[in-house]
PDB file of C-alpha atoms in Angstrom:
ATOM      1  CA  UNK M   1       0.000   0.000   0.000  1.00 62.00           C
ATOM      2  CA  UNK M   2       1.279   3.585  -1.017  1.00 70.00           C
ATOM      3  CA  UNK M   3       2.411   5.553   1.920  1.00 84.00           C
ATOM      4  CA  UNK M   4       0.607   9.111   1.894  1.00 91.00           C
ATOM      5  CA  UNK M   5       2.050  12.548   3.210  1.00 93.00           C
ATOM      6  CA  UNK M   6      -0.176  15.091   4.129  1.00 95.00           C
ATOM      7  CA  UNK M   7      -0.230  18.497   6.552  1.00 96.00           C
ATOM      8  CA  UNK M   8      -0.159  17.644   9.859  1.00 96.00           C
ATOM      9  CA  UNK M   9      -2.617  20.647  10.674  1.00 97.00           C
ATOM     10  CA  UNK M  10      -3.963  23.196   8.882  1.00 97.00           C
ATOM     11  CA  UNK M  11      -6.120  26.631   9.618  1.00 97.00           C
ATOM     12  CA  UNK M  12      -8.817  28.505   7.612  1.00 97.00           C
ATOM     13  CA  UNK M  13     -11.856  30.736   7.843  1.00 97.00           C
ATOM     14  CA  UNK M  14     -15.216  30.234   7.438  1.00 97.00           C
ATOM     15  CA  UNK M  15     -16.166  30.863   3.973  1.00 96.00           C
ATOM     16  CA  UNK M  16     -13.240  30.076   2.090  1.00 97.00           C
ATOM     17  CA  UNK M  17     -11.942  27.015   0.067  1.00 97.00           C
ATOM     18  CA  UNK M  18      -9.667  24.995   1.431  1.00 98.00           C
ATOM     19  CA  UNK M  19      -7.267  22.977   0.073  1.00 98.00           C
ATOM     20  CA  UNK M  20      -4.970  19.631   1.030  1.00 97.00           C
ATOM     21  CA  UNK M  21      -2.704  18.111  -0.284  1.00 96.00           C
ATOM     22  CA  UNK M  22      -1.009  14.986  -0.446  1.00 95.00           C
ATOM     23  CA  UNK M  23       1.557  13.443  -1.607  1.00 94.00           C
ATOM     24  CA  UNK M  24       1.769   9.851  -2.501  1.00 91.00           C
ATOM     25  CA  UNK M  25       4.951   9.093  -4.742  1.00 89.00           C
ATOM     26  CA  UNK M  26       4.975   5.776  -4.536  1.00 88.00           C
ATOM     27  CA  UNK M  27       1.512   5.435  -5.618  1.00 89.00           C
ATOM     28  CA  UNK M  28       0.879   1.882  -7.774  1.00 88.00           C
ATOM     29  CA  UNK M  29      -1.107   1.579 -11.132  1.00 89.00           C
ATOM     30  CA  UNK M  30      -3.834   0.519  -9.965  1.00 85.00           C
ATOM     31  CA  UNK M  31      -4.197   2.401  -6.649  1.00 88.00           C
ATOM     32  CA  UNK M  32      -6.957   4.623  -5.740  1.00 90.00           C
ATOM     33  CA  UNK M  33      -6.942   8.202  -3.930  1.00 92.00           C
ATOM     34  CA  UNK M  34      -9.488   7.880  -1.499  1.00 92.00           C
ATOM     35  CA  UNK M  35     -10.293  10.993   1.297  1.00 95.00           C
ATOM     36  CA  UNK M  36     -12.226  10.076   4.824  1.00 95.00           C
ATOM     37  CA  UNK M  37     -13.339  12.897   7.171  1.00 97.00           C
ATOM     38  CA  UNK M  38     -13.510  12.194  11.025  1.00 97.00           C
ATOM     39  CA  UNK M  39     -14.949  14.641  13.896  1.00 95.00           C
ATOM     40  CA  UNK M  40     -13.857  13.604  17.249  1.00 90.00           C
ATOM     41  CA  UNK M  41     -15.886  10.820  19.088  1.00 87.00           C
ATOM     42  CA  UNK M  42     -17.080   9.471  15.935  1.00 92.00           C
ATOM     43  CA  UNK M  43     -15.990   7.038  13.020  1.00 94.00           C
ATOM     44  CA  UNK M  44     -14.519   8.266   9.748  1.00 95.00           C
ATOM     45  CA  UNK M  45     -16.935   9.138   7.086  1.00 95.00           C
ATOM     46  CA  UNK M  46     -16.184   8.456   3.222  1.00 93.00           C
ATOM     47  CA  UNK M  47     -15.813  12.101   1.145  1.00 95.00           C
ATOM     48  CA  UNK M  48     -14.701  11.350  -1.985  1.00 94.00           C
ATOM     49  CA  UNK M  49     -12.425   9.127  -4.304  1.00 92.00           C
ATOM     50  CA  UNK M  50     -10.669   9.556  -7.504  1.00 93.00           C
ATOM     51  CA  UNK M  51      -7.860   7.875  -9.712  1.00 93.00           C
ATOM     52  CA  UNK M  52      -7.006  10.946 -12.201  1.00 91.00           C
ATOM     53  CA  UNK M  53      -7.959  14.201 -13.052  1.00 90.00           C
ATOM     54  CA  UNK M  54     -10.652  15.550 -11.406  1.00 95.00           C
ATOM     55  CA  UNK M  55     -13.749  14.237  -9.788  1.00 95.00           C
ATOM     56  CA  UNK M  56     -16.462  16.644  -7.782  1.00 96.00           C
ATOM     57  CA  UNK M  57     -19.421  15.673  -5.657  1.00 95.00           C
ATOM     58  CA  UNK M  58     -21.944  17.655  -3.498  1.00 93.00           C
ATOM     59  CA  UNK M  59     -18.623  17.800  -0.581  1.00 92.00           C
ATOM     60  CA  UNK M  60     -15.410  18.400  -2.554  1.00 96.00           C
ATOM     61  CA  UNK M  61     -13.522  18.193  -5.152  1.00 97.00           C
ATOM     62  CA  UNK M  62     -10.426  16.095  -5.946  1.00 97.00           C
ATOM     63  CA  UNK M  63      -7.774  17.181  -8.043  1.00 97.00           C
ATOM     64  CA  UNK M  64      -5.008  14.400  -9.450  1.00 96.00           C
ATOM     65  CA  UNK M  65      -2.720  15.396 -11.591  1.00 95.00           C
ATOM     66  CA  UNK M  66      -1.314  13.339 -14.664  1.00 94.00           C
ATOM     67  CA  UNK M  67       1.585  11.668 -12.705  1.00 94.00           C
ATOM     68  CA  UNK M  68      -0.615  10.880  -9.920  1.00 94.00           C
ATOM     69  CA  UNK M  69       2.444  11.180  -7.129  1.00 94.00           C
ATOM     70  CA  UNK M  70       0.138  14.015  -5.420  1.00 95.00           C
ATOM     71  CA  UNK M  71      -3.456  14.759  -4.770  1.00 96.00           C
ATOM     72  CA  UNK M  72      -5.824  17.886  -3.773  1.00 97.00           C
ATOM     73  CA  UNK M  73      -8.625  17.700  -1.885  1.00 97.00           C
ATOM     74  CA  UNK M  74     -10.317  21.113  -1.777  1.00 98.00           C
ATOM     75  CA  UNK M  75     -13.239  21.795   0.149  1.00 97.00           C
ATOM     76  CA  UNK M  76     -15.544  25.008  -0.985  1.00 94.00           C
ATOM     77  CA  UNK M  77     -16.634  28.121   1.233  1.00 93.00           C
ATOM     78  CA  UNK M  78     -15.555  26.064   4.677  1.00 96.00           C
ATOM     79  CA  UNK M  79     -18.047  26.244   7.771  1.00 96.00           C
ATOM     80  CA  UNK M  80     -17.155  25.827  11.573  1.00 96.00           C
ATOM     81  CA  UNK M  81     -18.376  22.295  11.390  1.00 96.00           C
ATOM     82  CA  UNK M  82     -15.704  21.347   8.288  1.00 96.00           C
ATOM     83  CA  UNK M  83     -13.401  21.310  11.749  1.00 97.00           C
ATOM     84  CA  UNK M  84     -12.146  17.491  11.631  1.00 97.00           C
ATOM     85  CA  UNK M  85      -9.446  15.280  10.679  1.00 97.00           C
ATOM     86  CA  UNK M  86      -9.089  14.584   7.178  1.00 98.00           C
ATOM     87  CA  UNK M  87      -6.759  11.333   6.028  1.00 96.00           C
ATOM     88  CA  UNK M  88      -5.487  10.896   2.273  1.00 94.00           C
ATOM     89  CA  UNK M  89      -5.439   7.217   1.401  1.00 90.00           C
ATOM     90  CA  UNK M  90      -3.836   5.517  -1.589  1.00 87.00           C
ATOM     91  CA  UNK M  91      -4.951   1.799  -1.971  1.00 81.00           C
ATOM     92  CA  UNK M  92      -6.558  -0.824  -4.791  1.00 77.00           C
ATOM     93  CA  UNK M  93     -10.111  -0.057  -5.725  1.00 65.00           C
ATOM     94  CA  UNK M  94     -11.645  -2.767  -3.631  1.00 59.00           C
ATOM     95  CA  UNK M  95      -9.228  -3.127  -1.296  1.00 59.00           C
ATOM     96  CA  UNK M  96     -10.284  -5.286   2.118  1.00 65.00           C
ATOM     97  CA  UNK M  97      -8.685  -2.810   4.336  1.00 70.00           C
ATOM     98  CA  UNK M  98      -7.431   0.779   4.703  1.00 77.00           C
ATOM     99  CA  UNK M  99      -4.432   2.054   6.171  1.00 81.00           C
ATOM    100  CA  UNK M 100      -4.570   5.784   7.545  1.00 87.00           C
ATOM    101  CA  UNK M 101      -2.105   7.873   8.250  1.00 86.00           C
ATOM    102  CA  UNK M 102      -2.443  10.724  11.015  1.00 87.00           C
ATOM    103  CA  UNK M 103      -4.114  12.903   8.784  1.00 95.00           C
ATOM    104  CA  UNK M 104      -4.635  16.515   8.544  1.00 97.00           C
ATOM    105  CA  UNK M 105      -6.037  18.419  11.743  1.00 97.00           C
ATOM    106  CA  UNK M 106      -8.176  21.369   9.640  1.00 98.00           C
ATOM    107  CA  UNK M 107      -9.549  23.924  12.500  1.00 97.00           C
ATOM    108  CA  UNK M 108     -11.451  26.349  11.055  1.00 97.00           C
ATOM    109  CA  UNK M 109     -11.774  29.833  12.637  1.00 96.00           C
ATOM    110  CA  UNK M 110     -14.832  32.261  12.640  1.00 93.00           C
TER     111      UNK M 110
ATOM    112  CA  UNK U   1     -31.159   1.116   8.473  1.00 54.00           C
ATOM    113  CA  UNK U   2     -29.643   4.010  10.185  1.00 76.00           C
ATOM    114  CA  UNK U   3     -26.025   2.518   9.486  1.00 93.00           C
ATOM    115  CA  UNK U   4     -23.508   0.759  11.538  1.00 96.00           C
ATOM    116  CA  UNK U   5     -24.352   0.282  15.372  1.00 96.00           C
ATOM    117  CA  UNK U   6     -21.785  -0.630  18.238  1.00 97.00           C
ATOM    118  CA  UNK U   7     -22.406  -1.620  21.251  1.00 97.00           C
ATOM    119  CA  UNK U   8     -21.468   0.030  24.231  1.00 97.00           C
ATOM    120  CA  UNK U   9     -20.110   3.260  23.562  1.00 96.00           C
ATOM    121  CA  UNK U  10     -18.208   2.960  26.177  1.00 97.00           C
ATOM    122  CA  UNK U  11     -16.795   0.311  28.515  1.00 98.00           C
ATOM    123  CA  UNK U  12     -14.454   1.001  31.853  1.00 98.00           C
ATOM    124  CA  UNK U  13     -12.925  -1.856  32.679  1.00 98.00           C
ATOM    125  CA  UNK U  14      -9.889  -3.308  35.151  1.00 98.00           C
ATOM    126  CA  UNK U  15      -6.793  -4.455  34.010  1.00 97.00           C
ATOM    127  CA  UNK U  16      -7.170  -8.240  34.095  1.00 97.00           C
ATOM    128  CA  UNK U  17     -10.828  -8.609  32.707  1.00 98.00           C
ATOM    129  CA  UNK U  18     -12.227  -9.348  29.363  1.00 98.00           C
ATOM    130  CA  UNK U  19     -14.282  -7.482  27.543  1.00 98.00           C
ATOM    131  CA  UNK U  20     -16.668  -8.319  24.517  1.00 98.00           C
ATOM    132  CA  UNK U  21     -17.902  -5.550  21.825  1.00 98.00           C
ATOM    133  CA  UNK U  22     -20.694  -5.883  19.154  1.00 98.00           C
ATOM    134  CA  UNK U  23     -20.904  -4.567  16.062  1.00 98.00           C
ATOM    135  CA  UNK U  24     -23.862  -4.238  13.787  1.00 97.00           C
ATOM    136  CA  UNK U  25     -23.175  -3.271  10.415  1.00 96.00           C
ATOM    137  CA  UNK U  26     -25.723  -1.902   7.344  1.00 94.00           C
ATOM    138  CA  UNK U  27     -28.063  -5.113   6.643  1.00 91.00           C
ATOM    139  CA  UNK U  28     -26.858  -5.614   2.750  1.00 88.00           C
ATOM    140  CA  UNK U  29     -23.427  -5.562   3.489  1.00 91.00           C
ATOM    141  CA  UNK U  30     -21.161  -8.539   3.713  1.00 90.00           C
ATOM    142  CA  UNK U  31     -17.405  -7.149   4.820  1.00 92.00           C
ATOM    143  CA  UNK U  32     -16.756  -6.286   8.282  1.00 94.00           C
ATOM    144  CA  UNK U  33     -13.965  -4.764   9.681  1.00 93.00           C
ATOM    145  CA  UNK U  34     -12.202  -3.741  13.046  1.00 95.00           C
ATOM    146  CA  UNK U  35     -10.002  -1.317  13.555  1.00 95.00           C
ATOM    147  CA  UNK U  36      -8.498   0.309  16.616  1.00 96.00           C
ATOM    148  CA  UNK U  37      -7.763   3.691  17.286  1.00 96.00           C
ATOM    149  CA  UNK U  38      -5.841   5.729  19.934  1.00 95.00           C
ATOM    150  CA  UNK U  39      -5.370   8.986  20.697  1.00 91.00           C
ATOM    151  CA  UNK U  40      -3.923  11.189  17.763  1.00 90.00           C
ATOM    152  CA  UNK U  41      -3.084   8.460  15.834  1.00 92.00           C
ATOM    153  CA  UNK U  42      -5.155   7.161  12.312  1.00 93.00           C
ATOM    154  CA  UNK U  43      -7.550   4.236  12.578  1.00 93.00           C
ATOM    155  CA  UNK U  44      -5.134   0.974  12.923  1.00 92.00           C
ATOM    156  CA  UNK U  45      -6.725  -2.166  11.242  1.00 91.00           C
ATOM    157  CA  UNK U  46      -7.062  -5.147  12.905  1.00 93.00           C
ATOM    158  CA  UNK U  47      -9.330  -7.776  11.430  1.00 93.00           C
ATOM    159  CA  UNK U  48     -12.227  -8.140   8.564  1.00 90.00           C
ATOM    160  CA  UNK U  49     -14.708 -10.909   7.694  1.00 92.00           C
ATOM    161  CA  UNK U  50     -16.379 -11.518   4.340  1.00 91.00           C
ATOM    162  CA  UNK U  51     -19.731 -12.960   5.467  1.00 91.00           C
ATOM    163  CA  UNK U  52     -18.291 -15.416   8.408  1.00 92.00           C
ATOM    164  CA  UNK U  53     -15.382 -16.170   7.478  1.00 91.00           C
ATOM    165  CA  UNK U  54     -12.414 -14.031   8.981  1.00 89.00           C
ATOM    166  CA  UNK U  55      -9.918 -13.381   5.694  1.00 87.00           C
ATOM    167  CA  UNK U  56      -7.153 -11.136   7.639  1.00 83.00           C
ATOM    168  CA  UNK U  57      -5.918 -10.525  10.609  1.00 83.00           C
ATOM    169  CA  UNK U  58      -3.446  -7.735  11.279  1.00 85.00           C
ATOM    170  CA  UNK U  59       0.011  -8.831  13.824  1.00 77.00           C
ATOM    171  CA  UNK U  60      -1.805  -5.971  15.856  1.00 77.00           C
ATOM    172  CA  UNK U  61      -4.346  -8.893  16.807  1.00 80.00           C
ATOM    173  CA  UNK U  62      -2.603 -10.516  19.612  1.00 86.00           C
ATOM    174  CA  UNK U  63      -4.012 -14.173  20.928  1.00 91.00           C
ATOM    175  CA  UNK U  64      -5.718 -11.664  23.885  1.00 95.00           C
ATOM    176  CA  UNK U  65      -8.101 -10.680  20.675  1.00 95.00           C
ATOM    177  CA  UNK U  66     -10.831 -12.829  19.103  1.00 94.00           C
ATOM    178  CA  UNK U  67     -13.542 -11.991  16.642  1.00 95.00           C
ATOM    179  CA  UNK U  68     -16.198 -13.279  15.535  1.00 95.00           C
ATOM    180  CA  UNK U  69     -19.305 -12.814  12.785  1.00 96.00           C
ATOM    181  CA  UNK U  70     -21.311 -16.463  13.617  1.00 91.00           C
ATOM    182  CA  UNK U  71     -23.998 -15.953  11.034  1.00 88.00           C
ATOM    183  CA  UNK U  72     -22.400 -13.234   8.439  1.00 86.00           C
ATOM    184  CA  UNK U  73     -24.244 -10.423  10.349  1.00 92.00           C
ATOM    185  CA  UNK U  74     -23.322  -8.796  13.562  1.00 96.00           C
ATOM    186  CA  UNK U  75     -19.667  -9.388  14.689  1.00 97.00           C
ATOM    187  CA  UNK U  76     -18.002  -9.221  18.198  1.00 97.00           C
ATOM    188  CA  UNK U  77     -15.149  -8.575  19.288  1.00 97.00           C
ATOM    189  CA  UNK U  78     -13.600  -9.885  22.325  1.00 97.00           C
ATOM    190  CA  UNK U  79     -10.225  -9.116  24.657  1.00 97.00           C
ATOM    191  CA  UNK U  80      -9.474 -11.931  27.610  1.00 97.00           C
ATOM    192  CA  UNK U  81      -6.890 -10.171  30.125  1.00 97.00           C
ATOM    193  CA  UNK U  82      -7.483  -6.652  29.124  1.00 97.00           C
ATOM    194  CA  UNK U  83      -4.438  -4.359  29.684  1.00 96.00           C
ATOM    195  CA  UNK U  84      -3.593  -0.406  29.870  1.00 96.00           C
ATOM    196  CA  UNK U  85      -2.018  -0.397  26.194  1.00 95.00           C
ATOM    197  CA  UNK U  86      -5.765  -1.911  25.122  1.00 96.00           C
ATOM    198  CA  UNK U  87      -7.229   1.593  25.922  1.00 97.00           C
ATOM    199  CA  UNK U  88      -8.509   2.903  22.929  1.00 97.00           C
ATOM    200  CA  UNK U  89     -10.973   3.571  20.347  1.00 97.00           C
ATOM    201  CA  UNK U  90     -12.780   0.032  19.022  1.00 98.00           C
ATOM    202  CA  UNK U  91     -14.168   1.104  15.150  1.00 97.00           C
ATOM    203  CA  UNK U  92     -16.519  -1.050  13.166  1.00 97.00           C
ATOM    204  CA  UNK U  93     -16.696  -0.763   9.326  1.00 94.00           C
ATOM    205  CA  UNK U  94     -19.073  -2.106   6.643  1.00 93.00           C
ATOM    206  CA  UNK U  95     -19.231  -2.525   2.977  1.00 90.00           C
ATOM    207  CA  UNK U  96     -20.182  -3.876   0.103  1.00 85.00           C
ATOM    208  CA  UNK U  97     -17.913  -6.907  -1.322  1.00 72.00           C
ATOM    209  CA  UNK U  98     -17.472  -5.081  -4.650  1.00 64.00           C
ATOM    210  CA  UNK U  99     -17.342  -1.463  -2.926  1.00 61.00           C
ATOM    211  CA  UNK U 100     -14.638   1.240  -1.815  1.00 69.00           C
ATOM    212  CA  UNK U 101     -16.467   3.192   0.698  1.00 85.00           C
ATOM    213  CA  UNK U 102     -16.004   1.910   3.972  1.00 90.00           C
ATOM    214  CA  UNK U 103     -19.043   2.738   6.574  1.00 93.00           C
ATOM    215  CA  UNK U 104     -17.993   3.417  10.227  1.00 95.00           C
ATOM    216  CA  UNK U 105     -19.574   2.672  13.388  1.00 96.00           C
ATOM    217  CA  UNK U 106     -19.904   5.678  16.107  1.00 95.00           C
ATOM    218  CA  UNK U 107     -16.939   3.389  17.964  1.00 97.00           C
ATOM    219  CA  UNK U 108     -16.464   1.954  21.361  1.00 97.00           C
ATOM    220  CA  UNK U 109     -14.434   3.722  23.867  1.00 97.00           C
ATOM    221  CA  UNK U 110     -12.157   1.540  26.225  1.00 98.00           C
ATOM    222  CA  UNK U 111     -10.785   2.524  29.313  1.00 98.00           C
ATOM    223  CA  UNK U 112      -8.992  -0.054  31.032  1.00 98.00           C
ATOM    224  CA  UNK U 113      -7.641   1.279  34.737  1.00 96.00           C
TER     225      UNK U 113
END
């Protein structure tokens, strides 16, 4: 499985985009770029998942670029309640497990 | 179905006991996974079942740890001679065989003192 980099923490305001990135160099043909969200006390919740270019759903958008080694996940006009942990993944479409990484802390300031 | 259920959402417990969690995942699906979770740190998987059969468990799963998913529905997981290092977050997952998205469980918090 790929082994993903991503900002340990990040800060924003409400109302604009956000975006994170991650790097995954090692990243295999036929892995996936997959993005979880988690709040505290609660399990991680599926945002979005792409293998190139760009894919966009009713959350965020994911940006991959041709050589795939990095991904984007940006998140539009941020509230107070986008505050969470987001983790970058990089794994086989189908894949019977995930590994996470420590993710990105994004706090998001009034 | 309102998604995946665990059961309790929180246990206290002394060093020494065991400890048993359920896990109810969304009806249709037939994975199942555990993972644990501590504080700061990324989910860390330990086991998954397709139907009732266990396919993979992770070296994190010492012999202290069994699980189980009898009938291909609801799963436990169990810890005989619970210790301070077993204090964590317990996550349940769910999916579809042929599916990426992973569905979590609200988690069970253990303290062992």
């Amino acid at each position: 499985l790929a082994k993903t980099t991503q900002p340990i923490s990040m800060d924003s305001y409400e109302g604009q985009e956000v975006n994170i990135t991650c790097s995954h160099n090692n990243i295999a043909t036929n892995d996936y770029i997959t993005w979880y969200q988690q709040f505290p006390s609660q399990g991680p919740r599926f945002i979005i998942q792409g293998y190139k270019t760009k894919v966009t759903n009713e959350v965020a958008s994911l940006f991959i670029p041709a050589d795939r080694k990095s991904s984007t996940l940006s998140l539009p006009r941020v509230s107070l309640s986008d505050t969470a942990v987001y983790y970058c993944l990089a794994s086989p479409g189908g894949d019977d497990k995930i590994i996470f990484g420590k993710g990105t802390r994004l706090h998001i300031l009034p | 179905d309102t998604g995946v259920s665990q059961d309790p959402r929180h246990k206290i417990t002394k060093r020494g006991q065991n400890v048993t969690f359920r896990c109810d995942p969304i009806s249709e699906h037939n994975r199942l996974y555990w993972y644990r979770q501590t504080l700061g740190q990324g989910p860390e998987f330990l086991t998954y079942f397709q139907n009732e059969a266990q396919l993979e468990k992770s070296r994190l799963l010492s012999d202290r740890f069994s699980a189980e998913r009898p009938k291909g529905s609801f799963s436990t997981l169990e810890i005989q001679r619970t210790e301070q290092g077993d204090s964590a977050m317990y996550l349940c997952a769910s999916s579809l065989a042929t599916g990426n998205e992973q569905f979590f469980g609200p988690g069970t918090r253990l303290t062992v003192l």
